[in-house]
Amino acid sequence: MANTETSLKEAASIDGAIGAALVDYTSGMALGTIGGGKELDLNVAAAANTDVVRAKVRAMEMLGLDDEIEDILITLGKHYHLIRLLKGRGTNGLFLYLALDKGRANLAMARHQLKKIENELEV
């Protein structure tokens, strides 16, 4: 099992990674971040993407969908923003956020690696 710091380092090593964060979507707070810099303020991204997660959860409730969100993908001109809701013990209300450079990333591999990181993460 990996802790937050180790998991974020693994996420940052994914090809094309710009930055990553572990976020509590009940509060909008980043519990840990890595990368980002001038190109991307991860604390702002954590808070803003909390609204995205809450909106999707509400939409699913309103639609009566009996299913779970695995991940949410936002595709921009130069970036992919990947939000993976965590489902393990003690991770309720948390998501992993990964920003990728679209020109350097392999989206399918990034999703696969983020799932692996989720499975190994212990909060």
Coordinates of C-alpha atoms in Angstrom, one line a residue:
M1 CA 0.0 0.0 0.0
A2 CA 1.2 3.5 -0.8
N3 CA 0.8 6.7 1.1
T4 CA -0.4 10.0 -0.4
E5 CA 3.1 11.3 -1.2
T6 CA 4.2 8.1 -2.9
S7 CA 1.0 8.0 -4.9
L8 CA 1.3 11.5 -6.1
K9 CA 4.9 10.9 -7.1
E10 CA 3.7 7.9 -9.2
A11 CA 1.1 10.1 -10.8
A12 CA 3.6 12.8 -11.6
S13 CA 5.8 10.1 -13.4
I14 CA 3.0 9.3 -15.9
D15 CA 4.0 10.4 -19.4
G16 CA 2.9 13.9 -20.1
A17 CA 2.0 14.7 -16.4
I18 CA 1.9 18.4 -15.6
G19 CA 0.7 18.0 -12.0
A20 CA -1.4 15.8 -9.7
A21 CA -3.4 16.3 -6.5
L22 CA -5.4 14.2 -4.0
V23 CA -8.6 16.2 -3.3
D24 CA -11.3 16.0 -0.7
Y25 CA -14.5 17.0 -2.7
T26 CA -16.5 17.5 0.4
S27 CA -14.3 20.5 1.3
G28 CA -12.6 21.3 -2.0
M29 CA -9.2 21.1 -0.2
A30 CA -6.1 19.5 -1.8
L31 CA -4.7 17.0 0.7
G32 CA -1.5 16.8 -1.4
T33 CA -0.2 18.2 -4.7
I34 CA 2.8 17.6 -6.9
G35 CA 3.9 19.6 -10.0
G36 CA 1.8 22.3 -11.6
G37 CA 3.8 25.5 -11.2
K38 CA 3.3 28.6 -13.3
E39 CA 1.3 26.6 -15.9
L40 CA -1.3 25.2 -13.4
D41 CA -2.2 26.2 -9.8
L42 CA -3.2 22.9 -8.4
N43 CA -4.9 24.3 -5.3
V44 CA -7.2 26.4 -7.6
A45 CA -7.7 23.3 -9.8
A46 CA -8.6 21.2 -6.8
A47 CA -11.3 23.6 -5.7
A48 CA -12.7 24.1 -9.2
N49 CA -12.8 20.4 -10.0
T50 CA -14.6 19.8 -6.8
D51 CA -17.5 21.7 -8.3
V52 CA -17.3 19.4 -11.4
V53 CA -17.5 16.3 -9.2
R54 CA -20.4 17.6 -7.2
A55 CA -22.3 18.6 -10.3
K56 CA -21.9 15.1 -11.8
V57 CA -22.9 13.4 -8.6
R58 CA -26.0 15.5 -8.4
A59 CA -26.8 14.9 -12.1
M60 CA -26.6 11.1 -11.5
E61 CA -28.9 11.4 -8.5
M62 CA -31.4 13.5 -10.4
L63 CA -31.4 11.0 -13.3
G64 CA -31.8 8.1 -10.9
L65 CA -28.7 6.3 -12.2
D66 CA -27.7 3.4 -10.1
D67 CA -24.0 3.4 -11.0
E68 CA -20.6 4.8 -9.9
I69 CA -18.4 7.4 -11.5
E70 CA -15.0 5.9 -12.4
D71 CA -13.4 9.0 -13.8
I72 CA -14.3 12.3 -15.5
L73 CA -12.3 13.5 -18.5
I74 CA -12.1 17.1 -19.5
T75 CA -10.3 17.6 -22.8
L76 CA -8.9 21.1 -23.5
G77 CA -6.9 22.2 -26.5
K78 CA -3.5 21.5 -24.9
H79 CA -4.4 19.4 -21.9
Y80 CA -6.3 16.5 -20.6
H81 CA -7.7 16.8 -17.0
L82 CA -8.5 13.5 -15.5
I83 CA -10.5 13.2 -12.3
R84 CA -10.7 9.7 -10.7
L85 CA -13.1 9.2 -7.8
L86 CA -11.6 6.9 -5.2
K87 CA -13.6 3.9 -3.9
G88 CA -11.3 2.1 -1.4
R89 CA -11.6 1.9 2.3
G90 CA -11.3 5.3 3.9
T91 CA -11.3 7.2 0.6
N92 CA -15.0 8.2 0.4
G93 CA -15.2 11.8 -0.8
L94 CA -11.7 11.8 -2.3
F95 CA -10.5 12.0 -5.9
L96 CA -7.2 11.9 -7.7
Y97 CA -6.7 14.8 -10.2
L98 CA -4.2 14.5 -13.0
A99 CA -3.4 17.2 -15.6
L100 CA -1.6 16.0 -18.7
D101 CA 0.0 17.6 -21.7
K102 CA -2.1 16.4 -24.6
G103 CA 0.9 16.3 -27.0
R104 CA 2.9 14.0 -24.7
A105 CA 0.3 11.9 -23.0
N106 CA -1.2 8.6 -23.8
L107 CA -4.7 8.9 -22.3
A108 CA -5.5 5.2 -22.2
M109 CA -2.2 4.5 -20.4
A110 CA -2.7 7.4 -18.0
R111 CA -6.2 6.1 -17.1
H112 CA -4.8 2.6 -16.5
Q113 CA -1.9 3.9 -14.4
L114 CA -4.2 6.2 -12.3
K115 CA -6.5 3.2 -11.6
K116 CA -3.4 1.2 -10.4
I117 CA -2.3 4.2 -8.2
E118 CA -5.9 4.3 -6.7
N119 CA -5.8 0.5 -5.9
E120 CA -2.5 0.9 -4.1
L121 CA -3.3 4.2 -2.2
E122 CA -3.9 4.0 1.5
V123 CA -5.1 7.3 3.1

